[in-house]
Amino acid sequence: PSDFLRYPAGGVGRWVASAASQTMAGQRIGAAAKAAGPIPRNDPRFGITLVEIWAKEALAARAGNCALQAAVAFTYLRDKRIFPIDYMKLGGQADHGFVIMGRDGKSDLAKFAEWTGGSTMICDPWRGAVGAAGMLAVWYGKTAVDLVARLEQ
């Protein structure tokens, strides 16, 4: 998967992941974040703004890592009015971004079995997979997550 990046939400086409594209996207993301102005990290708009910038730049560059591809998936689902959606990353030092659909916002993220039950789904564009949220533990051997952004509607 490191040579090619799948197009999120449907697998149409492939994105070539060149170092130049990644560098250009990184520079544009930094500039766009600076232009968005100061938003405190504890402000809920921070995560949403970050995800929107990542998605825009990933689409423009037609390249991106798991975080950027998950951002594109998040904004795609938002635009299709599929709620609630969470942009998450594996917790701690792990480095992987993905989208969770249908999680009860009152669930405790520290209790994996609580928030992954029912109809909660994971969308992982980098992996090219969608499945029950519990698959996170199977696919990555981890259950700790960090919430980056959430939309209820």
PDB file of N, CA and C in Angstrom, residues 6-11 69 73 96 98-99 101 121-132 135 139-140:
ATOM      1  N   ARG A   6      -5.280   4.439  -2.273  1.00  0.00           N
ATOM      2  CA  ARG A   6      -6.613   4.221  -2.827  1.00  0.00           C
ATOM      3  C   ARG A   6      -7.447   5.479  -2.731  1.00  0.00           C
ATOM      4  N   TYR A   7      -8.308   5.669  -3.734  1.00  0.00           N
ATOM      5  CA  TYR A   7      -9.267   6.766  -3.689  1.00  0.00           C
ATOM      6  C   TYR A   7     -10.337   6.397  -2.681  1.00  0.00           C
ATOM      7  N   PRO A   8     -10.614   7.248  -1.690  1.00  0.00           N
ATOM      8  CA  PRO A   8     -11.598   6.913  -0.669  1.00  0.00           C
ATOM      9  C   PRO A   8     -13.019   6.858  -1.234  1.00  0.00           C
ATOM     10  N   ALA A   9     -13.880   6.238  -0.498  1.00  0.00           N
ATOM     11  CA  ALA A   9     -15.312   6.182  -0.782  1.00  0.00           C
ATOM     12  C   ALA A   9     -15.607   5.615  -2.163  1.00  0.00           C
ATOM     13  N   GLY A  10     -15.181   4.428  -2.419  1.00  0.00           N
ATOM     14  CA  GLY A  10     -15.570   3.774  -3.650  1.00  0.00           C
ATOM     15  C   GLY A  10     -14.453   3.123  -4.423  1.00  0.00           C
ATOM     16  N   GLY A  11     -13.214   3.426  -4.101  1.00  0.00           N
ATOM     17  CA  GLY A  11     -12.102   2.779  -4.772  1.00  0.00           C
ATOM     18  C   GLY A  11     -11.958   3.131  -6.242  1.00  0.00           C
ATOM     19  N   GLN A  69      -6.444  10.644   3.723  1.00  0.00           N
ATOM     20  CA  GLN A  69      -7.504   9.864   3.091  1.00  0.00           C
ATOM     21  C   GLN A  69      -8.721   9.753   4.004  1.00  0.00           C
ATOM     22  N   ALA A  73     -12.635  10.969   3.367  1.00  0.00           N
ATOM     23  CA  ALA A  73     -13.794  10.121   3.666  1.00  0.00           C
ATOM     24  C   ALA A  73     -14.750  10.831   4.620  1.00  0.00           C
ATOM     25  N   HIS A  96      -2.288   6.268  12.911  1.00  0.00           N
ATOM     26  CA  HIS A  96      -3.205   5.838  11.855  1.00  0.00           C
ATOM     27  C   HIS A  96      -4.537   6.538  12.020  1.00  0.00           C
ATOM     28  N   PHE A  98      -8.666   7.204  10.687  1.00  0.00           N
ATOM     29  CA  PHE A  98      -9.810   6.494  10.124  1.00  0.00           C
ATOM     30  C   PHE A  98     -11.087   7.211  10.552  1.00  0.00           C
ATOM     31  N   VAL A  99     -12.229   6.766  10.040  1.00  0.00           N
ATOM     32  CA  VAL A  99     -13.519   7.372  10.353  1.00  0.00           C
ATOM     33  C   VAL A  99     -14.413   6.330  11.008  1.00  0.00           C
ATOM     34  N   MET A 101     -18.443   5.636  12.017  1.00  0.00           N
ATOM     35  CA  MET A 101     -19.812   6.063  11.710  1.00  0.00           C
ATOM     36  C   MET A 101     -20.782   5.432  12.708  1.00  0.00           C
ATOM     37  N   MET A 121     -19.733   1.548  12.699  1.00  0.00           N
ATOM     38  CA  MET A 121     -18.885   1.057  11.610  1.00  0.00           C
ATOM     39  C   MET A 121     -17.576   1.830  11.548  1.00  0.00           C
ATOM     40  N   ILE A 122     -16.554   1.184  11.008  1.00  0.00           N
ATOM     41  CA  ILE A 122     -15.277   1.851  10.738  1.00  0.00           C
ATOM     42  C   ILE A 122     -15.099   1.948   9.228  1.00  0.00           C
ATOM     43  N   CYS A 123     -14.627   3.098   8.780  1.00  0.00           N
ATOM     44  CA  CYS A 123     -14.276   3.332   7.379  1.00  0.00           C
ATOM     45  C   CYS A 123     -12.787   3.664   7.364  1.00  0.00           C
ATOM     46  N   ASP A 124     -12.016   2.801   6.738  1.00  0.00           N
ATOM     47  CA  ASP A 124     -10.570   2.976   6.697  1.00  0.00           C
ATOM     48  C   ASP A 124     -10.114   3.004   5.241  1.00  0.00           C
ATOM     49  N   PRO A 125     -10.077   4.194   4.631  1.00  0.00           N
ATOM     50  CA  PRO A 125      -9.706   4.292   3.215  1.00  0.00           C
ATOM     51  C   PRO A 125      -8.309   3.763   2.908  1.00  0.00           C
ATOM     52  N   TRP A 126      -7.360   3.961   3.815  1.00  0.00           N
ATOM     53  CA  TRP A 126      -5.999   3.490   3.573  1.00  0.00           C
ATOM     54  C   TRP A 126      -5.981   1.969   3.418  1.00  0.00           C
ATOM     55  N   ARG A 127      -6.782   1.315   4.231  1.00  0.00           N
ATOM     56  CA  ARG A 127      -6.893  -0.135   4.172  1.00  0.00           C
ATOM     57  C   ARG A 127      -7.821  -0.560   3.033  1.00  0.00           C
ATOM     58  N   GLY A 128      -8.666   0.370   2.561  1.00  0.00           N
ATOM     59  CA  GLY A 128      -9.645   0.045   1.529  1.00  0.00           C
ATOM     60  C   GLY A 128     -10.760  -0.810   2.081  1.00  0.00           C
ATOM     61  N   ALA A 129     -11.152  -0.542   3.333  1.00  0.00           N
ATOM     62  CA  ALA A 129     -12.118  -1.409   3.992  1.00  0.00           C
ATOM     63  C   ALA A 129     -13.127  -0.636   4.831  1.00  0.00           C
ATOM     64  N   VAL A 130     -14.315  -1.210   4.924  1.00  0.00           N
ATOM     65  CA  VAL A 130     -15.370  -0.752   5.821  1.00  0.00           C
ATOM     66  C   VAL A 130     -15.853  -1.995   6.553  1.00  0.00           C
ATOM     67  N   GLY A 131     -16.117  -1.861   7.843  1.00  0.00           N
ATOM     68  CA  GLY A 131     -16.595  -3.014   8.600  1.00  0.00           C
ATOM     69  C   GLY A 131     -17.134  -2.593   9.942  1.00  0.00           C
ATOM     70  N   ALA A 132     -17.543  -3.565  10.728  1.00  0.00           N
ATOM     71  CA  ALA A 132     -17.974  -3.300  12.096  1.00  0.00           C
ATOM     72  C   ALA A 132     -16.818  -2.639  12.841  1.00  0.00           C
ATOM     73  N   MET A 135     -13.692  -4.306  14.262  1.00  0.00           N
ATOM     74  CA  MET A 135     -12.606  -4.771  13.403  1.00  0.00           C
ATOM     75  C   MET A 135     -11.318  -3.991  13.640  1.00  0.00           C
ATOM     76  N   TRP A 139      -7.785  -5.586  12.893  1.00  0.00           N
ATOM     77  CA  TRP A 139      -6.907  -5.042  11.860  1.00  0.00           C
ATOM     78  C   TRP A 139      -5.605  -4.491  12.424  1.00  0.00           C
ATOM     79  N   TYR A 140      -5.662  -3.842  13.588  1.00  0.00           N
ATOM     80  CA  TYR A 140      -4.485  -3.138  14.108  1.00  0.00           C
ATOM     81  C   TYR A 140      -4.008  -3.619  15.470  1.00  0.00           C
TER      82      TYR A 140
END
